[in-house]
Amino acid sequence: MDDKNANGKLKAVLEFGPVLGFFVAYLMLKDRVFTIGATEYEGFIVITAVFIPVLLACTALMWKLTGHLSKMQILTAVLVVVFGGMTVWLNDPKFFQMKPTIIYLFFGTVLGVGLLRGRSYLQYVMDGLMPLTDAGWMILTRRITIFFFAMAALNELVWRTQSEETWVYFKTFGLMAAMFVFFMMQGKLIAEHGTDDAGKS
């Protein structure tokens, strides 16, 4: 039991640690400029450069600890490398700020395609975690698809119209809080469409 709790805590650290570390580092270095070679880099760019290998290391440790990675974890790692790398290479923070938009659009689109085919791809991923009837899964999938597209639009609005610091706060706490509130609001759905048998449809 103790080992299970320890693994759970370590998993949480590996999952949320890099994001919180990025936030703390940003607060410390946001106003600094670093000269590397003949090029000046703002604190945001330097932090992004460090964040990439840290996230990859945590992702690798997560895989070693659990034996698997979710599709979202894999996609996040890939997009961090691609957009984070572009941010550092081109010395432009906007590419990293676009990453949440791409993630939400991708999953929203995948779930939307499933809905058009009369299927809940979300059920295939989360069936063991949240036992619902088939009708319940379809309702939840429609709601979370809309939520993903709304969050993609919101991220675009924030990073394009607000300051870099505001976006960092939004990315660190706003997106996480929105996801938490969304699932808290699904209590009625779970009560009406929940099933005691995870394998029941």
mmCIF file of C-alpha atoms in Angstrom:
data_model
loop_
_atom_site.group_PDB
_atom_site.id
_atom_site.type_symbol
_atom_site.label_atom_id
_atom_site.label_comp_id
_atom_site.label_asym_id
_atom_site.label_seq_id
_atom_site.Cartn_x
_atom_site.Cartn_y
_atom_site.Cartn_z
ATOM 1 C CA MET A 1 0.000 0.000 0.000
ATOM 2 C CA ASP A 2 2.830 2.338 0.897
ATOM 3 C CA ASP A 3 4.589 1.545 -2.376
ATOM 4 C CA LYS A 4 1.379 2.269 -4.267
ATOM 5 C CA ASN A 5 0.980 5.645 -2.553
ATOM 6 C CA ALA A 6 4.621 6.471 -3.164
ATOM 7 C CA ASN A 7 4.262 5.625 -6.855
ATOM 8 C CA GLY A 8 1.124 7.755 -7.035
ATOM 9 C CA LYS A 9 2.924 10.733 -5.537
ATOM 10 C CA LEU A 10 5.905 10.255 -7.831
ATOM 11 C CA LYS A 11 3.578 10.027 -10.832
ATOM 12 C CA ALA A 12 1.937 13.321 -9.830
ATOM 13 C CA VAL A 13 5.351 14.967 -9.456
ATOM 14 C CA LEU A 14 6.468 13.723 -12.871
ATOM 15 C CA GLU A 15 3.219 14.873 -14.491
ATOM 16 C CA PHE A 16 2.825 18.317 -12.937
ATOM 17 C CA GLY A 17 6.374 19.063 -11.771
ATOM 18 C CA PRO A 18 7.725 20.283 -15.140
ATOM 19 C CA VAL A 19 4.810 22.702 -15.622
ATOM 20 C CA LEU A 20 5.108 24.137 -12.115
ATOM 21 C CA GLY A 21 8.883 24.278 -12.518
ATOM 22 C CA PHE A 22 8.448 26.243 -15.747
ATOM 23 C CA PHE A 23 6.162 28.679 -13.930
ATOM 24 C CA VAL A 24 8.556 29.232 -11.018
ATOM 25 C CA ALA A 25 11.535 29.635 -13.349
ATOM 26 C CA TYR A 26 9.567 32.121 -15.436
ATOM 27 C CA LEU A 27 8.802 34.269 -12.393
ATOM 28 C CA MET A 28 12.505 34.299 -11.527
ATOM 29 C CA LEU A 29 13.926 34.922 -15.012
ATOM 30 C CA LYS A 30 11.170 36.668 -16.999
ATOM 31 C CA ASP A 31 12.893 40.065 -16.939
ATOM 32 C CA ARG A 32 16.391 38.786 -17.671
ATOM 33 C CA VAL A 33 18.134 38.637 -21.031
ATOM 34 C CA PHE A 34 20.841 36.057 -21.704
ATOM 35 C CA THR A 35 23.516 36.449 -24.355
ATOM 36 C CA ILE A 36 24.505 33.083 -25.796
ATOM 37 C CA GLY A 37 27.003 33.296 -28.602
ATOM 38 C CA ALA A 38 26.118 36.482 -30.402
ATOM 39 C CA THR A 39 22.371 36.205 -29.794
ATOM 40 C CA GLU A 40 20.265 37.615 -26.985
ATOM 41 C CA TYR A 41 17.545 35.400 -25.526
ATOM 42 C CA GLU A 42 14.785 36.486 -23.172
ATOM 43 C CA GLY A 43 14.161 34.479 -20.029
ATOM 44 C CA PHE A 44 11.109 32.797 -21.585
ATOM 45 C CA ILE A 45 13.217 31.355 -24.398
ATOM 46 C CA VAL A 46 15.922 30.058 -22.064
ATOM 47 C CA ILE A 47 13.352 28.466 -19.767
ATOM 48 C CA THR A 48 11.705 26.799 -22.759
ATOM 49 C CA ALA A 49 15.073 25.377 -23.828
ATOM 50 C CA VAL A 50 15.527 23.823 -20.380
ATOM 51 C CA PHE A 51 11.893 22.710 -20.161
ATOM 52 C CA ILE A 52 12.163 20.461 -23.230
ATOM 53 C CA PRO A 53 14.713 17.938 -21.869
ATOM 54 C CA VAL A 54 13.156 18.109 -18.392
ATOM 55 C CA LEU A 55 9.733 17.152 -19.763
ATOM 56 C CA LEU A 56 11.210 14.368 -21.889
ATOM 57 C CA ALA A 57 13.076 12.984 -18.870
ATOM 58 C CA CYS A 58 9.910 13.058 -16.749
ATOM 59 C CA THR A 59 7.945 11.397 -19.552
ATOM 60 C CA ALA A 60 10.562 8.639 -19.810
ATOM 61 C CA LEU A 61 10.448 8.111 -16.048
ATOM 62 C CA MET A 62 6.654 8.005 -16.187
ATOM 63 C CA TRP A 63 6.838 5.279 -18.816
ATOM 64 C CA LYS A 64 9.346 3.328 -16.712
ATOM 65 C CA LEU A 65 7.160 3.701 -13.616
ATOM 66 C CA THR A 66 3.793 2.818 -15.160
ATOM 67 C CA GLY A 67 4.780 0.774 -18.195
ATOM 68 C CA HIS A 68 2.688 2.895 -20.555
ATOM 69 C CA LEU A 69 1.966 6.463 -21.670
ATOM 70 C CA SER A 70 -1.362 7.968 -22.667
ATOM 71 C CA LYS A 71 -1.833 9.329 -26.171
ATOM 72 C CA MET A 72 -2.083 12.827 -24.717
ATOM 73 C CA GLN A 73 1.237 12.436 -22.883
ATOM 74 C CA ILE A 74 2.928 11.248 -26.077
ATOM 75 C CA LEU A 75 1.403 14.024 -28.175
ATOM 76 C CA THR A 76 2.344 16.622 -25.564
ATOM 77 C CA ALA A 77 5.966 15.456 -25.571
ATOM 78 C CA VAL A 78 6.117 15.559 -29.375
ATOM 79 C CA LEU A 79 4.595 19.026 -29.572
ATOM 80 C CA VAL A 80 6.869 20.350 -26.834
ATOM 81 C CA VAL A 81 9.884 19.196 -28.829
ATOM 82 C CA VAL A 82 8.539 20.601 -32.110
ATOM 83 C CA PHE A 83 7.101 23.911 -30.940
ATOM 84 C CA GLY A 84 9.558 24.377 -28.088
ATOM 85 C CA GLY A 85 12.405 23.710 -30.500
ATOM 86 C CA MET A 86 11.020 26.243 -32.973
ATOM 87 C CA THR A 87 10.657 28.760 -30.157
ATOM 88 C CA VAL A 88 14.312 28.419 -29.190
ATOM 89 C CA TRP A 89 15.659 28.153 -32.744
ATOM 90 C CA LEU A 90 13.747 31.155 -34.056
ATOM 91 C CA ASN A 91 13.965 33.021 -30.738
ATOM 92 C CA ASP A 92 10.209 33.601 -30.838
ATOM 93 C CA PRO A 93 7.879 32.582 -27.963
ATOM 94 C CA LYS A 94 4.709 32.429 -30.045
ATOM 95 C CA PHE A 95 5.376 28.876 -31.247
ATOM 96 C CA PHE A 96 5.420 27.516 -27.696
ATOM 97 C CA GLN A 97 2.310 29.532 -26.856
ATOM 98 C CA MET A 98 0.487 27.844 -29.741
ATOM 99 C CA LYS A 99 1.126 24.338 -28.357
ATOM 100 C CA PRO A 100 -2.018 24.092 -26.171
ATOM 101 C CA THR A 101 -4.106 25.206 -29.145
ATOM 102 C CA ILE A 102 -2.742 22.381 -31.293
ATOM 103 C CA ILE A 103 -3.286 19.789 -28.558
ATOM 104 C CA TYR A 104 -6.907 20.799 -27.945
ATOM 105 C CA LEU A 105 -7.677 21.040 -31.656
ATOM 106 C CA PHE A 106 -6.185 17.607 -32.289
ATOM 107 C CA PHE A 107 -8.174 15.803 -29.613
ATOM 108 C CA GLY A 108 -11.309 17.802 -30.340
ATOM 109 C CA THR A 109 -11.066 16.827 -33.991
ATOM 110 C CA VAL A 110 -10.430 13.150 -33.226
ATOM 111 C CA LEU A 111 -13.411 12.986 -30.878
ATOM 112 C CA GLY A 112 -15.530 14.909 -33.382
ATOM 113 C CA VAL A 113 -14.724 12.427 -36.140
ATOM 114 C CA GLY A 114 -15.742 9.615 -33.813
ATOM 115 C CA LEU A 115 -19.047 11.322 -33.090
ATOM 116 C CA LEU A 116 -19.751 11.692 -36.808
ATOM 117 C CA ARG A 117 -19.231 7.936 -37.071
ATOM 118 C CA GLY A 118 -21.574 7.333 -34.145
ATOM 119 C CA ARG A 119 -18.766 6.301 -31.787
ATOM 120 C CA SER A 120 -17.240 7.592 -28.584
ATOM 121 C CA TYR A 121 -13.472 7.333 -28.901
ATOM 122 C CA LEU A 122 -13.304 8.780 -25.398
ATOM 123 C CA GLN A 123 -14.951 5.598 -24.112
ATOM 124 C CA TYR A 124 -12.151 3.468 -25.565
ATOM 125 C CA VAL A 125 -9.589 5.497 -23.647
ATOM 126 C CA MET A 126 -11.373 6.038 -20.325
ATOM 127 C CA ASP A 127 -13.844 3.151 -20.054
ATOM 128 C CA GLY A 128 -12.103 1.570 -17.083
ATOM 129 C CA LEU A 129 -11.746 4.879 -15.252
ATOM 130 C CA MET A 130 -15.310 6.153 -15.531
ATOM 131 C CA PRO A 131 -17.947 3.418 -16.004
ATOM 132 C CA LEU A 132 -20.872 4.904 -17.949
ATOM 133 C CA THR A 133 -23.582 3.588 -20.222
ATOM 134 C CA ASP A 134 -23.029 3.954 -23.959
ATOM 135 C CA ALA A 135 -25.500 6.850 -24.018
ATOM 136 C CA GLY A 136 -23.578 8.512 -21.185
ATOM 137 C CA TRP A 137 -20.309 8.203 -23.074
ATOM 138 C CA MET A 138 -21.808 9.810 -26.154
ATOM 139 C CA ILE A 139 -23.100 12.760 -24.124
ATOM 140 C CA LEU A 140 -19.770 13.193 -22.332
ATOM 141 C CA THR A 141 -17.867 12.938 -25.612
ATOM 142 C CA ARG A 142 -19.995 15.669 -27.213
ATOM 143 C CA ARG A 143 -19.460 17.913 -24.223
ATOM 144 C CA ILE A 144 -15.705 17.406 -24.018
ATOM 145 C CA THR A 145 -15.349 17.876 -27.784
ATOM 146 C CA ILE A 146 -16.999 21.285 -27.480
ATOM 147 C CA PHE A 147 -14.836 21.974 -24.416
ATOM 148 C CA PHE A 148 -11.618 21.173 -26.298
ATOM 149 C CA PHE A 149 -12.509 23.482 -29.182
ATOM 150 C CA ALA A 150 -13.482 26.225 -26.725
ATOM 151 C CA MET A 151 -10.167 25.872 -24.869
ATOM 152 C CA ALA A 152 -8.242 26.027 -28.159
ATOM 153 C CA ALA A 153 -10.032 29.254 -29.055
ATOM 154 C CA LEU A 154 -9.466 30.656 -25.554
ATOM 155 C CA ASN A 155 -5.738 29.899 -25.659
ATOM 156 C CA GLU A 156 -5.477 31.686 -28.998
ATOM 157 C CA LEU A 157 -7.362 34.673 -27.604
ATOM 158 C CA VAL A 158 -5.168 34.907 -24.507
ATOM 159 C CA TRP A 159 -1.740 34.604 -26.106
ATOM 160 C CA ARG A 160 -2.603 36.876 -29.010
ATOM 161 C CA THR A 161 -4.219 39.657 -26.964
ATOM 162 C CA GLN A 162 -2.632 39.479 -23.520
ATOM 163 C CA SER A 163 0.884 39.848 -22.162
ATOM 164 C CA GLU A 164 3.334 36.959 -22.065
ATOM 165 C CA GLU A 165 3.114 36.866 -18.263
ATOM 166 C CA THR A 166 -0.688 36.688 -18.355
ATOM 167 C CA TRP A 167 -0.456 33.746 -20.753
ATOM 168 C CA VAL A 168 1.982 31.909 -18.456
ATOM 169 C CA TYR A 169 -0.457 32.272 -15.554
ATOM 170 C CA PHE A 170 -3.293 31.140 -17.805
ATOM 171 C CA LYS A 171 -1.320 28.141 -19.096
ATOM 172 C CA THR A 172 -0.192 27.064 -15.629
ATOM 173 C CA PHE A 173 -3.392 27.523 -13.661
ATOM 174 C CA GLY A 174 -6.242 28.554 -15.980
ATOM 175 C CA LEU A 175 -6.248 25.500 -18.255
ATOM 176 C CA MET A 176 -5.903 23.122 -15.312
ATOM 177 C CA ALA A 177 -8.695 24.842 -13.381
ATOM 178 C CA ALA A 178 -10.970 24.793 -16.439
ATOM 179 C CA MET A 179 -10.476 21.031 -16.856
ATOM 180 C CA PHE A 180 -11.179 20.462 -13.152
ATOM 181 C CA VAL A 181 -14.362 22.570 -13.237
ATOM 182 C CA PHE A 182 -15.532 20.837 -16.425
ATOM 183 C CA PHE A 183 -15.379 17.372 -14.879
ATOM 184 C CA MET A 184 -16.889 18.597 -11.617
ATOM 185 C CA MET A 185 -19.882 19.809 -13.633
ATOM 186 C CA GLN A 186 -20.442 16.297 -15.016
ATOM 187 C CA GLY A 187 -21.751 15.013 -11.679
ATOM 188 C CA LYS A 188 -25.365 14.877 -12.863
ATOM 189 C CA LEU A 189 -24.362 13.000 -16.021
ATOM 190 C CA ILE A 190 -22.424 10.420 -13.996
ATOM 191 C CA ALA A 191 -25.333 10.011 -11.578
ATOM 192 C CA GLU A 192 -27.838 9.474 -14.396
ATOM 193 C CA HIS A 193 -25.703 7.308 -16.696
ATOM 194 C CA GLY A 194 -23.240 5.686 -14.319
ATOM 195 C CA THR A 195 -23.092 1.930 -13.939
ATOM 196 C CA ASP A 196 -21.613 -0.200 -11.200
ATOM 197 C CA ASP A 197 -20.301 -2.648 -13.792
ATOM 198 C CA ALA A 198 -17.379 -1.141 -15.779
ATOM 199 C CA GLY A 199 -17.980 -3.687 -18.490
ATOM 200 C CA LYS A 200 -21.693 -3.012 -18.755
ATOM 201 C CA SER A 201 -22.917 -1.112 -21.798
#
